[in-house]
Coordinates of C-alpha atoms and ligand atoms in Angstrom, one line a residue:
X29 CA -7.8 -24.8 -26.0
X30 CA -11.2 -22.9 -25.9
X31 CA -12.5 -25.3 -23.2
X32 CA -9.5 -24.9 -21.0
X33 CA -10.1 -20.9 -21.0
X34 CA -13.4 -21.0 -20.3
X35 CA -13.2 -24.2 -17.3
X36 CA -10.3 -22.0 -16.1
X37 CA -12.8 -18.6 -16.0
X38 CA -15.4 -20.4 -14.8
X39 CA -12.8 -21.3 -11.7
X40 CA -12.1 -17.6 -11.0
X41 CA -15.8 -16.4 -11.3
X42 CA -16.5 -19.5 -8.8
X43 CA -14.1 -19.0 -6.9
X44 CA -15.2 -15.3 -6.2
X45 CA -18.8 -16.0 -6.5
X46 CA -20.0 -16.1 -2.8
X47 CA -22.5 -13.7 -2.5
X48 CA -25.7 -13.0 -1.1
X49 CA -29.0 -10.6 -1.8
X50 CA -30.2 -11.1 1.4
X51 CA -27.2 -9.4 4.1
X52 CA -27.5 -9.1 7.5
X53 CA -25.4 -7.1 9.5
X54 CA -24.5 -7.0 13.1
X55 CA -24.6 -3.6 14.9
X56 CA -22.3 -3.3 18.2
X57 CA -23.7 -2.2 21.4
X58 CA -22.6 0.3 23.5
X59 CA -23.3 1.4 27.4
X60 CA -25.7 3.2 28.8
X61 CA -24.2 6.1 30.0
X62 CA -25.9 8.9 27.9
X63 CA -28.9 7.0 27.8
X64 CA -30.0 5.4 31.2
X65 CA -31.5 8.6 32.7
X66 CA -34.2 7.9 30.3
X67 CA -35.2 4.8 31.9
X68 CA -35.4 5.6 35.3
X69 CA -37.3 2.3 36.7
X70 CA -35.2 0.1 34.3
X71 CA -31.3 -0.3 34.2
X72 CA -30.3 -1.8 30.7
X73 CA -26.9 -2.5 29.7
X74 CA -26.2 -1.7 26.5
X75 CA -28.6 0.5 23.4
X76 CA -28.5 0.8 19.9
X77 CA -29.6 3.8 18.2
X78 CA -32.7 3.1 16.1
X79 CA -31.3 5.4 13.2
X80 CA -28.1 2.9 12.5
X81 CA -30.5 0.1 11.8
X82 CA -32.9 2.3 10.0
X83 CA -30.1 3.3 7.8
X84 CA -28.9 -0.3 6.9
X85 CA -32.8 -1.6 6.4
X86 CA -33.1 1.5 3.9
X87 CA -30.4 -0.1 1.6
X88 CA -31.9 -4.0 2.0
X89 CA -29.8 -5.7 4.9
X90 CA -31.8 -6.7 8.4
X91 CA -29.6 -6.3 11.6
X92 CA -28.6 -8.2 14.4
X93 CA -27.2 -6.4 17.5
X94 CA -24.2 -7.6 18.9
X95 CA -24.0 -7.3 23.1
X96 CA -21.5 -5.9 25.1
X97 CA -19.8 -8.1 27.4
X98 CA -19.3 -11.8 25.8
X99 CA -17.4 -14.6 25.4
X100 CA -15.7 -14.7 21.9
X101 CA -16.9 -17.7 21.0
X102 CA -20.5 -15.5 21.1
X103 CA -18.7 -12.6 18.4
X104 CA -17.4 -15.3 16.3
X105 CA -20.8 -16.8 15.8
X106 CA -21.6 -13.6 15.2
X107 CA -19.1 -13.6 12.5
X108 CA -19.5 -16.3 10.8
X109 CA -23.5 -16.1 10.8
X110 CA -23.5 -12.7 9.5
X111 CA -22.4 -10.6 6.6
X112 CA -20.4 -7.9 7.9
X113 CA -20.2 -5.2 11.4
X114 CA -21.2 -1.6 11.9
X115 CA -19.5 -0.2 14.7
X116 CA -22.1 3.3 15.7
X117 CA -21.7 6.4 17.1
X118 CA -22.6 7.6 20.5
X119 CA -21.1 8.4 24.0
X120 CA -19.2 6.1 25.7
X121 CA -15.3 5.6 27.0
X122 CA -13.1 2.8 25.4
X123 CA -11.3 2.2 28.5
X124 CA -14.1 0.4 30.1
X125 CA -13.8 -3.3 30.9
X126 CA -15.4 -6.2 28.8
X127 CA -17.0 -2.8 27.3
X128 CA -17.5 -1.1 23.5
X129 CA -13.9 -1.0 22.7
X130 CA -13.4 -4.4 23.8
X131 CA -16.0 -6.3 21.5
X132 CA -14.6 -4.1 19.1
X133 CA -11.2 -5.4 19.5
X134 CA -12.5 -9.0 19.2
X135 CA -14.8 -8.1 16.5
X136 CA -12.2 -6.5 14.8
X137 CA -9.6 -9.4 15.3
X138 CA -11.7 -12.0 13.9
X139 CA -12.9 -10.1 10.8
X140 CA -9.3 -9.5 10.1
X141 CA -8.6 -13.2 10.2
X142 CA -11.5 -13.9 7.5
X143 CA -10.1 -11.3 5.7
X144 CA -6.7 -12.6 5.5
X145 CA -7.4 -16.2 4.6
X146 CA -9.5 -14.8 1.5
X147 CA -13.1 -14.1 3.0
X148 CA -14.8 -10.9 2.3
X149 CA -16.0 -9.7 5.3
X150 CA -16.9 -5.9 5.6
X151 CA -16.5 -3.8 8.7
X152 CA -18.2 0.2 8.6
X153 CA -17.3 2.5 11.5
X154 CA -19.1 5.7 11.8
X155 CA -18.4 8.6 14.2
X156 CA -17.3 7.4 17.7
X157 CA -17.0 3.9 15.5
X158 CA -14.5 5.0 13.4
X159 CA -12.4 6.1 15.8
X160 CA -12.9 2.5 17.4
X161 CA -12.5 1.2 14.0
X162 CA -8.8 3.0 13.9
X163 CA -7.8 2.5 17.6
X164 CA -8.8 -1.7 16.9
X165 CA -6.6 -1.6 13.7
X166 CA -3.3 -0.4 16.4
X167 CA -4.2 -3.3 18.5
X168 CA -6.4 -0.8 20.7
X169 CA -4.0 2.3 21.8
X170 CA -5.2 5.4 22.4
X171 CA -4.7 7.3 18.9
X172 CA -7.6 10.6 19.4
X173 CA -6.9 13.9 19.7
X174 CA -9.6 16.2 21.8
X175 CA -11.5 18.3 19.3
X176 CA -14.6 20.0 19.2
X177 CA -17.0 19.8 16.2
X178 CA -20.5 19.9 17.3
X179 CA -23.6 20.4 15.2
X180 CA -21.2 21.1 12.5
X181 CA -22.7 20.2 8.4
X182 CA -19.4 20.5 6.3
X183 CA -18.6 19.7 3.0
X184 CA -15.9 16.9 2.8
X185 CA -12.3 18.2 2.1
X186 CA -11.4 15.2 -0.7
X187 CA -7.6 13.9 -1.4
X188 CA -6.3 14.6 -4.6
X189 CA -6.4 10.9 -5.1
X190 CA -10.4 10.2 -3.7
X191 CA -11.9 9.2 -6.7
X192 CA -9.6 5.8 -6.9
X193 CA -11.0 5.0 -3.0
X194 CA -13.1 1.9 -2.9
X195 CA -15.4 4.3 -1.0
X196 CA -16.0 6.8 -4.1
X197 CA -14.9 5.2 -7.2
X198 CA -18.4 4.3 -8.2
X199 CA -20.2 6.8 -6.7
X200 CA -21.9 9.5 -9.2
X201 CA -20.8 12.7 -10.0
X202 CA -24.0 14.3 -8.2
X203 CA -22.8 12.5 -4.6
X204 CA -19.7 13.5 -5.5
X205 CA -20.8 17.3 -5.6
X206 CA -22.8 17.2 -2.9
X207 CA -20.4 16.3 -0.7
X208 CA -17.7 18.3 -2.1
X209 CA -20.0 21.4 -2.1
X210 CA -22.8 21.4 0.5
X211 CA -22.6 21.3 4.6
X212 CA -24.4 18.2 4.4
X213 CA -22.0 16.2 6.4
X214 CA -23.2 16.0 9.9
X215 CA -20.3 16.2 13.0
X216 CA -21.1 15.9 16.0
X217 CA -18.1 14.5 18.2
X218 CA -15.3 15.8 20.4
X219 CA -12.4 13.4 19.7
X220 CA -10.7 13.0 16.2
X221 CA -8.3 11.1 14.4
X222 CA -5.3 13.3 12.7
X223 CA -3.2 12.9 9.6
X224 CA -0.1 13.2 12.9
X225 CA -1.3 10.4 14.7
X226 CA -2.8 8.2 11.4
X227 CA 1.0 8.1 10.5
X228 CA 2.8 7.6 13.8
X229 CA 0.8 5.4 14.6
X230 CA 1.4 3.3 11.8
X231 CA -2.1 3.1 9.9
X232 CA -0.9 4.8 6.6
X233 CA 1.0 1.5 6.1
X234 CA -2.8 -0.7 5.4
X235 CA -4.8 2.3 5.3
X236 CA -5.6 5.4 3.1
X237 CA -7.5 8.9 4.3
X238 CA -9.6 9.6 1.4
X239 CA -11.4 13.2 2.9
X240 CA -10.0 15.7 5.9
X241 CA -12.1 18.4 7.7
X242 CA -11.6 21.0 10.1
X243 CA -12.8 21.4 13.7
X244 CA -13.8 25.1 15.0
X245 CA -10.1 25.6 16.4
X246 CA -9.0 25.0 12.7
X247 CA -7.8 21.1 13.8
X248 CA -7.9 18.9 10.7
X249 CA -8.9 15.9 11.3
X250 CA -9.7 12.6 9.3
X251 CA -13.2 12.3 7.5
X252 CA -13.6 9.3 5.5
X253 CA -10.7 6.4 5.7
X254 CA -10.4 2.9 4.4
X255 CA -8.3 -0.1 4.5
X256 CA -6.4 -0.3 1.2
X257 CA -6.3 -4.5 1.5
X258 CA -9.5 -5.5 3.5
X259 CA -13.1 -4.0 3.4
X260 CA -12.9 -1.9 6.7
X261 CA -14.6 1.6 5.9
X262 CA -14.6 4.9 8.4
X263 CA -16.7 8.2 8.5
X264 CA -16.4 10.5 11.0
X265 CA -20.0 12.2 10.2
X266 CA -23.1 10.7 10.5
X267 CA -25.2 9.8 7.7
X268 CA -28.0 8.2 9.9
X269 CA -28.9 11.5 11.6
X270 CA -30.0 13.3 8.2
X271 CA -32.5 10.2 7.6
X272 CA -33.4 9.2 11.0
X273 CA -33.0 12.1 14.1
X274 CA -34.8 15.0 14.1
X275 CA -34.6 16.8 17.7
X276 CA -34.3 20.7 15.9
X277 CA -31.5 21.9 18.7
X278 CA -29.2 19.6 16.4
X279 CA -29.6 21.7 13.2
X280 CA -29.1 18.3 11.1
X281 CA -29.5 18.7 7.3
X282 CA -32.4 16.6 5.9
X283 CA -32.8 18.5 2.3
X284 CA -33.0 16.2 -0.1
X285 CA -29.4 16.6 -1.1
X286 CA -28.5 15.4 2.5
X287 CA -30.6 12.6 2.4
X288 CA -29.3 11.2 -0.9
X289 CA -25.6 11.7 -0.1
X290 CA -27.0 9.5 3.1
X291 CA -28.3 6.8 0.7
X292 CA -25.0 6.7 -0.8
X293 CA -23.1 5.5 1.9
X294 CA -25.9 2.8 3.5
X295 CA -26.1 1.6 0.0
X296 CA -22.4 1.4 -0.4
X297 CA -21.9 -0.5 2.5
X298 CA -24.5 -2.5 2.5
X299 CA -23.8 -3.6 -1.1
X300 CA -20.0 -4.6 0.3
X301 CA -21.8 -6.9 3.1
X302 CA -23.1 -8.8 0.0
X303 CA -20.5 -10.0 -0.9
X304 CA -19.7 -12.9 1.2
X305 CA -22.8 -15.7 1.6
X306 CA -22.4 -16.4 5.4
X307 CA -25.7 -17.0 7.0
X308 CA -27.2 -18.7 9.8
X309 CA -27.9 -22.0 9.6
X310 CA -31.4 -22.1 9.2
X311 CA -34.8 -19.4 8.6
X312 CA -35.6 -20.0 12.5
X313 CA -32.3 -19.3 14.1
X314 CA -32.0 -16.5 11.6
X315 CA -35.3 -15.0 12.7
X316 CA -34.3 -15.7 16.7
X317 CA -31.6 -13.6 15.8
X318 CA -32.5 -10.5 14.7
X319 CA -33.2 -7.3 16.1
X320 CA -36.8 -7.6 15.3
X321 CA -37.0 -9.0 18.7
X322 CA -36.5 -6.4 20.5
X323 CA -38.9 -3.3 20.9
X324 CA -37.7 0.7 20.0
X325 CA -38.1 2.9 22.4
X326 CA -39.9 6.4 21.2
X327 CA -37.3 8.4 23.3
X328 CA -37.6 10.9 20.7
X329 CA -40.4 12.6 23.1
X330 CA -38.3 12.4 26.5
X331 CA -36.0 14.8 24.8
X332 CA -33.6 12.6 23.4
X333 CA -31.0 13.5 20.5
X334 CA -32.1 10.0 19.9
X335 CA -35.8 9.5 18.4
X336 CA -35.9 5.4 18.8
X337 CA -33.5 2.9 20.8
X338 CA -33.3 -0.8 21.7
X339 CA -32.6 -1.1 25.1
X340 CA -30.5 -4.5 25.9
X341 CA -30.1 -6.2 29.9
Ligands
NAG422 C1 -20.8 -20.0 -0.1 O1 -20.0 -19.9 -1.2 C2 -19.0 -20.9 -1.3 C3 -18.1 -20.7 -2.5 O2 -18.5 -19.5 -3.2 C4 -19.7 -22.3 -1.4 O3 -18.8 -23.3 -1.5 C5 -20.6 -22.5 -0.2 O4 -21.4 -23.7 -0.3 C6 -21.6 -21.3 0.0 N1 -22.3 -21.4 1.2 C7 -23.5 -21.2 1.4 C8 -24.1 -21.3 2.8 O5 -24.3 -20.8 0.5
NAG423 C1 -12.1 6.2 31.5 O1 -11.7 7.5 31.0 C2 -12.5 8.6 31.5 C3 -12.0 9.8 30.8 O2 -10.6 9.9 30.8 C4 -12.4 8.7 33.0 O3 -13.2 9.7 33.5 C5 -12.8 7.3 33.6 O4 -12.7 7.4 35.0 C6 -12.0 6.2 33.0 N1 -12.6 4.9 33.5 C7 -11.9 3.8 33.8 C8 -12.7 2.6 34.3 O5 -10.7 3.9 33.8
NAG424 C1 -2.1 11.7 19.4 O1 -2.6 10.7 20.3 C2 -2.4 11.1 21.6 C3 -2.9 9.9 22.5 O2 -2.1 8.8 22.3 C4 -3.2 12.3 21.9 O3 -3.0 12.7 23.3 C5 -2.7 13.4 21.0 O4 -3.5 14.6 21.2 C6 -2.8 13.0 19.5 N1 -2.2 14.0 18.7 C7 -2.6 14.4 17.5 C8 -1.9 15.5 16.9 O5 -3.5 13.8 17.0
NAG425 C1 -10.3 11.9 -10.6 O1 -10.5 13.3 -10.6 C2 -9.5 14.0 -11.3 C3 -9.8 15.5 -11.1 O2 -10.1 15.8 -9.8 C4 -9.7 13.7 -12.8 O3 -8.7 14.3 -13.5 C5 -9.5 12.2 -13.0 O4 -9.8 11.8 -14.3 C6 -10.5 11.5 -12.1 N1 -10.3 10.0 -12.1 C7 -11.3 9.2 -12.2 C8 -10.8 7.7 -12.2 O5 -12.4 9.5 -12.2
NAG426 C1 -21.4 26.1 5.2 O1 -21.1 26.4 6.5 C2 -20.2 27.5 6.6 C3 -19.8 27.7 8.1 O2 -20.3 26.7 8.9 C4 -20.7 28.7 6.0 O3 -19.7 29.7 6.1 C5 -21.1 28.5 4.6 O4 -21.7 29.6 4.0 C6 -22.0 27.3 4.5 N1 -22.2 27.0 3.1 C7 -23.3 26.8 2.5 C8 -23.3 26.4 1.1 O5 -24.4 26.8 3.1
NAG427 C1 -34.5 19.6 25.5 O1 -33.1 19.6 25.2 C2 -32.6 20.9 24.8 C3 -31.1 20.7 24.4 O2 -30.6 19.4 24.4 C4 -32.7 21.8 26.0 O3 -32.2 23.1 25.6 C5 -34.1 21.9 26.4 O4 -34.2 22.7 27.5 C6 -34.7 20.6 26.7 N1 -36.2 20.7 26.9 C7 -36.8 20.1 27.9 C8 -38.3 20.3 28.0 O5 -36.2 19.4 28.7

């Protein structure tokens, strides 16, 4: 009797056992609108923001960008070779052809497959991604309201029900103050997702808000989100900014409170992106891979909001 218990434990633990130490996470490109006029002799098409990767390195993964532009058999390699997606913030229209939103929607798609058929595969939208994130999960219609929050640090507005999110139930008590008390929450974006929309739209069927805030007009709008099924996680702040950007017109909070609330969440995530062992098939693809490859840019001194990018033709 004793041996069947344990060879029938030992199933389940295997069973759920795929896991790696070592994640590696793709970041999604985006196009150069806000960005080209700081390469006037080049013309790229696509960037990443520096800070994103900084922020996911700071918590153990390595990152892989993910163009703009592909043929999905290109996003699911991407998938299957690495351990989860983080769509960024930015500047850029989702109505663009073979564009942001698009690799989203395919990125999205196939994630959701994985998910379904019992792989664990983590997606993490923040800002302008989370609102990608939520118009991918309605099969990519328009779901934003305009609204303005700019250089706005506010302290999350939690649901009753927050601390039994997958996003906060491990998360100590001093994050939890923080972010309950402090402006440390960064918003800098001029298109929201509301409670209105999150239900006629059809989200809060797989999907749970976990934290509101308000705009300067008093509009409420969505904060943190999750999937209640899959691991699929939005913010509509951004976390990398009080680590990684430092242009002083932005007023972003870097006290020390700011920066460990922004620790949470890369080590959050990143911890969820450990918990599925895709990898690429060998060290020397892996290595060919990654965004190591590419160089930053130190745009940071051209004025940017941005300190560091890769650039991408
Ligand atoms: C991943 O985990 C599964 C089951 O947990 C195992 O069968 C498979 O061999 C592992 N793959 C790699 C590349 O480690
Ligand atoms: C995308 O939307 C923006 C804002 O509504 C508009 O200015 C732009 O012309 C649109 N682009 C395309 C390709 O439809
Ligand atoms: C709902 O979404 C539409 C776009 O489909 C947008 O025009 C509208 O402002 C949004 N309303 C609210 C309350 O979020
Ligand atoms: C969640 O918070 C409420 C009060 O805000 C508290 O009563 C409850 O015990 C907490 N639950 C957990 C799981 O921490
Ligand atoms: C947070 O910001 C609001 C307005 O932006 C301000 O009224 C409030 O005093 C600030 N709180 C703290 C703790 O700094
Ligand atoms: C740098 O950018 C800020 C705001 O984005 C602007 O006010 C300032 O004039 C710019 N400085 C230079 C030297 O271009």
């Amino acid at each position: 009797m004793k041996i069947i218990i344990i060879s029938v434990v030992l199933c389940i633990v295997s069973f759920t056992a795929s896991y790696t130490d070592v994640p590696i996470i793709g970041i999604l490109s985006q196009e150069t609108y806000s960005v080209q006029h700081l390469f006037p002799n080049e013309k790229y098409d696509s960037f990443i923001a520096a800070s994103y990767v900084k922020l996911l390195e700071s918590a153990g993964a390595r990152v892989v960008p993910i163009l703009i532009g592909q043929e999905k058999d290109y996003y699911k390699y991407i998938v299957q070779n690495t351990n989860g997606i983080l769509f960024p913030g930015g500047a850029t229209w989702f109505n663009q052809s073979d564009g942001f939103a698009d690799a989203g929607q395919i990125l999205y798609d196939l994630a959701l497959e994985r998910n379904i058929n019992g792989d664990y595969y983590p997606i993490w939208g923040i800002c302008l991604g989370m609102e990608l994130l939520a118009q991918v999960a309605v099969q990519g219609k328009e779901l934003r309201a305009h609204c303005l929050s700019k250089k706005e640090s506010l302290p999350l507005e939690f649901r009753p029900d927050f601390n039994t999110s997958k996003t906060f139930r491990q998360a100590p008590r001093r994050i939890i103050k923080i972010l309950g008390t402090l402006n440390v929450t960064y918003n800098y974006h001029q298109y929201c997702v509301t409670e209105k929309n999150f239900t006629s739209f059809g989200l809060d069927q797989d999907w749970r808000i976990v934290s509101t805030n308000k705009d300067v007009y008093g509009l409420e709008f969505i904060s943190v989100f999750e999937s209640k099924r899959y691991p699929f996680y939005g913010i509509q702040f951004h976390p990398e900014k009080n680590q990684y950007e430092f242009k002083p017109s932005l007023k972003i909070p870097h006290s020390k409170e700011a920066v460990e609330m922004s620790q949470y969440f890369a080590n959050f995530f990143v911890e969820e992106t450990r918990r599925n062992n895709h990898s690429f098939i060998d060290w020397e693809t892996e290595k060919n891979a990654l965004i190591y490859n590419y160089p930053t840019h130190y745009t940071g001194i051209k004025n940017s909001s941005y300190e560091q990018l890769y650039m991408f033709k």
